[in-house]
Tab-separated table of C-alpha atoms and ligand atoms in Angstrom:
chain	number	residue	atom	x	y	z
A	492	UNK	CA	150.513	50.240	50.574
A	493	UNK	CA	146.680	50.421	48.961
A	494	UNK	CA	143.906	52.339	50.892
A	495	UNK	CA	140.642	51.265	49.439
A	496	UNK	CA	137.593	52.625	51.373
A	497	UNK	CA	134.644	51.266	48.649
A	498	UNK	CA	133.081	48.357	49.313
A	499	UNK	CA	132.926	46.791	45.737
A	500	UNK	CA	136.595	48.012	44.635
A	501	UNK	CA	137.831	46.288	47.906
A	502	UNK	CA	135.901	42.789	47.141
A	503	UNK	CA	136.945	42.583	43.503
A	504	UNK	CA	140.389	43.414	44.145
A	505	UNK	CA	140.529	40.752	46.627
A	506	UNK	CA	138.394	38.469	43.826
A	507	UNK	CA	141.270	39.264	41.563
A	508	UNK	CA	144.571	38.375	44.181
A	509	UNK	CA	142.633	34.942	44.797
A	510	UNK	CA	142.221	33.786	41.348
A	511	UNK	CA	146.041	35.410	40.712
A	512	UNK	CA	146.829	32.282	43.247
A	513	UNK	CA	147.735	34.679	46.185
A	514	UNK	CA	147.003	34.104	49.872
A	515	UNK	CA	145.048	36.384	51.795
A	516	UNK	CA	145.073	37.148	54.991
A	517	UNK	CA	142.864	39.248	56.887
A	518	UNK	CA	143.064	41.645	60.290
A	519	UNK	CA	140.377	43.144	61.232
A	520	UNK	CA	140.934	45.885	63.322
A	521	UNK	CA	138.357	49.111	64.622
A	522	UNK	CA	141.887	51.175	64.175
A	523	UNK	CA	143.824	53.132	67.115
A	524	UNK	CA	146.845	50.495	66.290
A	525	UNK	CA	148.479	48.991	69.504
A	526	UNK	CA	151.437	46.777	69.970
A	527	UNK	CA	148.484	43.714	69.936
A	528	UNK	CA	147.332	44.368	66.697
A	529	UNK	CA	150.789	44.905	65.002
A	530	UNK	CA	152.092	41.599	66.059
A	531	UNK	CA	148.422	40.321	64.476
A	532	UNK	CA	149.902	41.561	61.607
A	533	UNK	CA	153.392	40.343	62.247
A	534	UNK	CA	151.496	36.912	62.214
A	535	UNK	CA	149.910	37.248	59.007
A	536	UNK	CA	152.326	38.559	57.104
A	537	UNK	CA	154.309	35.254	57.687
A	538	UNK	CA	151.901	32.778	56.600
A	539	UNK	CA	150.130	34.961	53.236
A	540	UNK	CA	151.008	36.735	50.404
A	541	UNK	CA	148.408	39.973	50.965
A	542	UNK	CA	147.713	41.582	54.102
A	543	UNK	CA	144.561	43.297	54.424
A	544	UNK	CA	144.076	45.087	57.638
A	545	UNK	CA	140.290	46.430	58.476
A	546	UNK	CA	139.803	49.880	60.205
A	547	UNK	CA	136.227	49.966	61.002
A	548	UNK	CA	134.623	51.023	63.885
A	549	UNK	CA	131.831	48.723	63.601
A	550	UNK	CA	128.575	50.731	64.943
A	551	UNK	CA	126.260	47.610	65.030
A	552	UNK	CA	128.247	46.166	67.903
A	553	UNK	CA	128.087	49.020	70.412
A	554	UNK	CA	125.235	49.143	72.732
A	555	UNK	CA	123.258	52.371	72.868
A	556	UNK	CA	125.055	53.580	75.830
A	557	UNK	CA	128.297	52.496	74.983
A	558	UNK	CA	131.144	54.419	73.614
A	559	UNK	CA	130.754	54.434	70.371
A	560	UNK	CA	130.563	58.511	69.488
A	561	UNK	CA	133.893	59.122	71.036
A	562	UNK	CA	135.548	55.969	70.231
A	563	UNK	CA	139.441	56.481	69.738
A	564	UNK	CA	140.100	56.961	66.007
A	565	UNK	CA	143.714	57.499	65.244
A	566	UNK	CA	143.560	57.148	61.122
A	567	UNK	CA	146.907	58.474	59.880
A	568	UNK	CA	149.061	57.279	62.816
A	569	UNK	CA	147.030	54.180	62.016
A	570	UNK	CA	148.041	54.339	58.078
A	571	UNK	CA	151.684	55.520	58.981
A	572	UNK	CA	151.967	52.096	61.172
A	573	UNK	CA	150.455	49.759	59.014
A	574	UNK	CA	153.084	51.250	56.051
A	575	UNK	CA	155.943	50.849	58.713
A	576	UNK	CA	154.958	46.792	59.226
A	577	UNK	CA	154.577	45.893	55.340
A	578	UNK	CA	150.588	46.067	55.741
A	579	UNK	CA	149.517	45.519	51.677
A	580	UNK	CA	146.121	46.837	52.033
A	581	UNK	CA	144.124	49.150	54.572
A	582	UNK	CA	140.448	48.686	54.195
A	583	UNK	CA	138.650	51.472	55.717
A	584	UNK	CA	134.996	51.502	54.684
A	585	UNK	CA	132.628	54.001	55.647
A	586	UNK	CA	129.179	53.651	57.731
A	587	UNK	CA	126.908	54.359	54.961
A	588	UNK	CA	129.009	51.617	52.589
A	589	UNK	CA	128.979	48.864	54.910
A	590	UNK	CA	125.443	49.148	56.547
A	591	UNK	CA	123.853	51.367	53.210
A	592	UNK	CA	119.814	52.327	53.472
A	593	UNK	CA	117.822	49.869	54.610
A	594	UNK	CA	120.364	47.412	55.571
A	595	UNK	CA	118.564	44.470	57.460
A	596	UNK	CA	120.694	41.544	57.784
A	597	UNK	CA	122.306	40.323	60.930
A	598	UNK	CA	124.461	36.862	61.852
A	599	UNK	CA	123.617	35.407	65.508
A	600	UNK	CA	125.452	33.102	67.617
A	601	UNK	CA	123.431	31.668	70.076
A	602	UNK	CA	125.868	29.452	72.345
A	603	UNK	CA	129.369	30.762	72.595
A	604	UNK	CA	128.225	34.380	72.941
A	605	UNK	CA	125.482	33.771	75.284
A	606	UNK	CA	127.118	33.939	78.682
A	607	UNK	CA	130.579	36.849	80.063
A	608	UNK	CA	130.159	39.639	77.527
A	609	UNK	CA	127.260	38.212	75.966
A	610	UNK	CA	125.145	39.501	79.232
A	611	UNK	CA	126.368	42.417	80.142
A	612	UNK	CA	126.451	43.386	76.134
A	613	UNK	CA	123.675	41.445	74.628
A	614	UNK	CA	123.762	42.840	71.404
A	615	UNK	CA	127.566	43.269	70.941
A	616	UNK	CA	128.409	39.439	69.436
A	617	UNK	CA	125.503	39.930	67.111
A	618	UNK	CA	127.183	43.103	65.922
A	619	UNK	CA	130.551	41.338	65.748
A	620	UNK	CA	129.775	38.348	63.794
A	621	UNK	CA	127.669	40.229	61.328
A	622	UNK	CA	130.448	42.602	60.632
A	623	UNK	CA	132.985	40.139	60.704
A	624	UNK	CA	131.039	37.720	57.921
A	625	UNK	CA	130.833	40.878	55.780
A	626	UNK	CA	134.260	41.561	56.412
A	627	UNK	CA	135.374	38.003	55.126
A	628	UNK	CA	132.688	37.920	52.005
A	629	UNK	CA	134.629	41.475	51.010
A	630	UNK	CA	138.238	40.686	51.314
A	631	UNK	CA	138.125	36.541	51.425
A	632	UNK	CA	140.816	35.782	53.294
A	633	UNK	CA	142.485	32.202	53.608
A	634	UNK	CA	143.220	33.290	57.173
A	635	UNK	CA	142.057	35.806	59.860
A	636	UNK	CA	144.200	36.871	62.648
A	637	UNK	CA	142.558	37.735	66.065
A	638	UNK	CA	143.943	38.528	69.598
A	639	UNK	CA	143.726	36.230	72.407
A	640	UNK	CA	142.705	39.087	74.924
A	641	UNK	CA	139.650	39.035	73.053
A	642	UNK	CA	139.098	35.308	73.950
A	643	UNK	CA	135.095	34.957	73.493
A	644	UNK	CA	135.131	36.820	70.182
A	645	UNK	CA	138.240	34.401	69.183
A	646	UNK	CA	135.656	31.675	70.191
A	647	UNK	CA	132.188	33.248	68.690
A	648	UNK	CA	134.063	33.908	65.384
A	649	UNK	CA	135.582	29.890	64.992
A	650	UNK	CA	131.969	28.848	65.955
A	651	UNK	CA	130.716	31.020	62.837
A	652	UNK	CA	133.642	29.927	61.024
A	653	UNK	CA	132.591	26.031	61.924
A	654	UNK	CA	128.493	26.881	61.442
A	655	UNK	CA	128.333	28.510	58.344
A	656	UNK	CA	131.371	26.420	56.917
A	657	UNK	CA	133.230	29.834	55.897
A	658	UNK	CA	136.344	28.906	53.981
A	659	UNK	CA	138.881	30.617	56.253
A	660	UNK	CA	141.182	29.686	58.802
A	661	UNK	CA	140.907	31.904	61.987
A	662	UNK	CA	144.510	32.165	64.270
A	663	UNK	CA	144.532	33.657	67.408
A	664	UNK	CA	147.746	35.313	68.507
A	665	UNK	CA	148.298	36.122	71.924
A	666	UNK	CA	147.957	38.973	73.999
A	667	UNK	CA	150.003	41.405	74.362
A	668	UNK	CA	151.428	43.291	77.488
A	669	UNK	CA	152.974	46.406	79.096
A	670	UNK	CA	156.163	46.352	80.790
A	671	UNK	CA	153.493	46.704	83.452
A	672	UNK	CA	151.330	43.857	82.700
A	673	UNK	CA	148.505	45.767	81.468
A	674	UNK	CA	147.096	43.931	78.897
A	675	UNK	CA	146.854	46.238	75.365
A	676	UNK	CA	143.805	47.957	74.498
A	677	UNK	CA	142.614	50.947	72.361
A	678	UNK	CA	140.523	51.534	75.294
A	679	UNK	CA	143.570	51.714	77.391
A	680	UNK	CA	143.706	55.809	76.090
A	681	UNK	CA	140.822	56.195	78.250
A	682	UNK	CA	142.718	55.790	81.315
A	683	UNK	CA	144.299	58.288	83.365
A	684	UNK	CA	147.544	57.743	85.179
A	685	UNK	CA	145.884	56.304	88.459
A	686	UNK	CA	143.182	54.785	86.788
A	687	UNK	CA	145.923	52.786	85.082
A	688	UNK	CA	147.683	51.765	88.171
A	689	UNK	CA	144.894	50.992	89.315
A	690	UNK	CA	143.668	48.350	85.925
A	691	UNK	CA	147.102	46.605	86.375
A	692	UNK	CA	145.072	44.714	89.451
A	693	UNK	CA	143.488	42.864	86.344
A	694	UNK	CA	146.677	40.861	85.165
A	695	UNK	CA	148.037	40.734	89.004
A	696	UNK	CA	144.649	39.181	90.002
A	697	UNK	CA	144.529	37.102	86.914
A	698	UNK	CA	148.410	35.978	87.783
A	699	UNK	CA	147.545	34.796	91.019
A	700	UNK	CA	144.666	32.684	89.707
A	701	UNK	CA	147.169	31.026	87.534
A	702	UNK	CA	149.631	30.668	90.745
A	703	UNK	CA	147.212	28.886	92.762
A	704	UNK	CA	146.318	26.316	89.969
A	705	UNK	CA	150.080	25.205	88.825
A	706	UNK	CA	151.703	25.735	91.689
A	707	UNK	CA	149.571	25.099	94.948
A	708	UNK	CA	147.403	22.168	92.864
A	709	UNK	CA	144.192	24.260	93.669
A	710	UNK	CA	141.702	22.640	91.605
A	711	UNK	CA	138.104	24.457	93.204
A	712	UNK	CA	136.682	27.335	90.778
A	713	UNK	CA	135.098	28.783	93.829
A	714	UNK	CA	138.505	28.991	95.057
A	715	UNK	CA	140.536	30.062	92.508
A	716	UNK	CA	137.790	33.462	91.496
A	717	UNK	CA	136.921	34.033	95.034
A	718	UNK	CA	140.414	34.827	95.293
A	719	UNK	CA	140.748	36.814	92.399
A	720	UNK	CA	137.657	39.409	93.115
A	721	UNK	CA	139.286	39.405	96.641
A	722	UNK	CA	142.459	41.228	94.887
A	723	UNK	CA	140.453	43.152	92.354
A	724	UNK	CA	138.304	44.031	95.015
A	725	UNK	CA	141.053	45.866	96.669
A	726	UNK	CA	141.447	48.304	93.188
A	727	UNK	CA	138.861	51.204	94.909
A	728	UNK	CA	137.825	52.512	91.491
A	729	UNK	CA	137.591	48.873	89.653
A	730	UNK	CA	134.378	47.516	89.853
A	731	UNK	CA	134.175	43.572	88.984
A	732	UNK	CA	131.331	42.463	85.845
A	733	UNK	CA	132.568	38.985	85.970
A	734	UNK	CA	135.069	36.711	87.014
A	735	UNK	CA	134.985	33.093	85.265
A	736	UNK	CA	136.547	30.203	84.551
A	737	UNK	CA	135.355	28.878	81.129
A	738	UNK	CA	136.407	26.162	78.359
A	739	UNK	CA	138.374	27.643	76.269
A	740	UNK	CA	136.639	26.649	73.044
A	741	UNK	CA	132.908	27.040	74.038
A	742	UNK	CA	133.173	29.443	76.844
A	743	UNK	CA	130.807	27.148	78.985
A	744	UNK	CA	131.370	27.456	82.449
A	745	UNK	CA	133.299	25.079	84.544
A	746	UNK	CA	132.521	22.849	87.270
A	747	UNK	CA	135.868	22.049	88.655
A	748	UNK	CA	139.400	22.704	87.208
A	749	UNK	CA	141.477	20.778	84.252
A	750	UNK	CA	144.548	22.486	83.321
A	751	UNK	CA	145.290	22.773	79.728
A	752	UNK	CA	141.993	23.650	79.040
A	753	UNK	CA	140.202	26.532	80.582
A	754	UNK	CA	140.471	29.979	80.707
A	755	UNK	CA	139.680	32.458	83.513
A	756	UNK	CA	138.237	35.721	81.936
A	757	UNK	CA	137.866	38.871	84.111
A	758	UNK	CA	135.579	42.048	83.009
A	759	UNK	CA	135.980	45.028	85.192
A	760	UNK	CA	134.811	48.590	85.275
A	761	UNK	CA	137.548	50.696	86.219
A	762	UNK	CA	135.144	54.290	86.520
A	763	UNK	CA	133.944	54.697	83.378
A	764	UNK	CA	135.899	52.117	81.200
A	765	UNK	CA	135.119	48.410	80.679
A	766	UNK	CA	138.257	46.353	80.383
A	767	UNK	CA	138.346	42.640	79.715
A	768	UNK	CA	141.286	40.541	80.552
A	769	UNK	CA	141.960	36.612	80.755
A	770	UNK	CA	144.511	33.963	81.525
A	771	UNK	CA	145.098	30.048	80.354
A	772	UNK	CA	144.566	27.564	82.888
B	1794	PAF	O1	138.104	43.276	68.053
B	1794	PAF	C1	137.724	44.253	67.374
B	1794	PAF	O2	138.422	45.244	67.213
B	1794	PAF	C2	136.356	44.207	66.723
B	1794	PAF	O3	135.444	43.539	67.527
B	1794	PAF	C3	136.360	43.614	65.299
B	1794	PAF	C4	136.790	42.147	65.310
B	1794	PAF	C5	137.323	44.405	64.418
B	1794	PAF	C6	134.980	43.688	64.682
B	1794	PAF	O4	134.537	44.998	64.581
């Protein structure tokens, strides 16, 4: 396995595997590996020749009181990993390489992003997309593997993707669980024991929403998140940003429920830690 941390070594190595015929395919990851991101690479490594995984924690999309200073950084466990699963290349650029002196350039959505995260984080998307379009112009990937848990950045990345007519193909893979239901995070390390038991409320509360919709025929939005801030609502320390039920593809919020093709999406603080969670519909 290759770790390349310079900017211009990383994009002409990638220049050369392309016109060498090989498939690339990207994950872009801010590091502290978890179970989700290895089967992201589990995914990738059956469709492409290369694997590139990212390890960047991306400073443009943290808000100024957010967590970026102490964000978990794990490096060699995160190296040792990405050996373990067959990972061809870590890319782990530095600040200063990927946003040099000066830097000025940023990619907005202005639809998908707007509304869940997008309010409570209004710069974050911005951040995302911008780092995300560098990302792809450095390591041009034929695909680019993201996690369903993170289901508005899935759907603010394919509407970049569609806009700007970047030649890559984004798959989402789903998201992955605890024994316990808790959905994986790298923000998950935050947690202490009871402020885990009492997050696990998110994917109970997200379960019953699903309940009520296949198996009682509830088919009221009102309904279905009244009911789920009702059980989150009994989780003392969790306090609720949103609960929504969206379509899937352009997060717009929905009117009335069609299964097959809405998500709900749940944001909670539980004390100081934001956790997002959702469910298909
Ligand atoms: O999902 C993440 O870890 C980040 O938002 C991403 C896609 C790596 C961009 O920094």
């Amino acid at each position: 396995m290759q770790t390349i941390q310079s900017v211009n070594e990383m994009q002409s190595h990638a220049i050369g595997l392309r016109s060498s015929g090989r498939l690339i395919g990207l994950v872009p990851t801010m590091g502290c590996l978890h179970e989700g991101h290895l089967s992201l690479i589990d995914i990738a490594k059956e469709r492409v020749d290369k694997v590139i995984v990212s390890i960047f924690v991306n400073p443009t999309q943290f808000g100024a009181n957010e967590d970026f200073d102490h964000y978990p950084q794990a490096l060699e466990a995160d190296l040792e990993k990405c050996r373990e699963r067959g990972v061809d290349i870590v890319f782990n650029p530095t600040v200063e390489g990927m946003y040099p002196q000066g830097y000025s350039t940023y990619v907005n959505e202005e639809q998908v992003s707007a509304g869940l995260c997008g309010l409570s984080r209004p710069t974050h998307f911005r951040g995302v997309t911008t780092v995300c379009l560098k990302l792809f112009n450095i390591t041009r990937p034929d695909i680019v593997v993201f996690g369903q848990k993170d289901a508005q950045q899935c759907s603010v990345i394919q509407k970049m993707v569609t806009d700007l007519n970047i030649p890559a193909e984004i798959v989402i893979g789903e998201t992955k669980r605890g024994a316990d239901g808790l959905a994986t995070s790298s923000r998950n390390r935050y947690l202490t024991n009871s402020q885990h038991e009492e997050a696990l409320s998110l994917s109970k509360a997200l379960l019953i929403g699903q309940r009520m919709v296949h198996e009682e025929g509830v088919r009221s939005v009102d309904r279905v998140v009244a009911e789920i801030i009702h059980h989150l609502s009994s989780a003392h320390r969790l306090r609720v940003i949103y609960v929504q039920v969206v379509d899937r593809e352009t997060m717009e919020p929905a009117r009335e429920i069609i299964p097959g093709t809405q998500l709900v999406c749940v944001a909670v603080w539980v004390d100081q830690t934001r956790l997002i969670d959702n469910i298909k519909l």
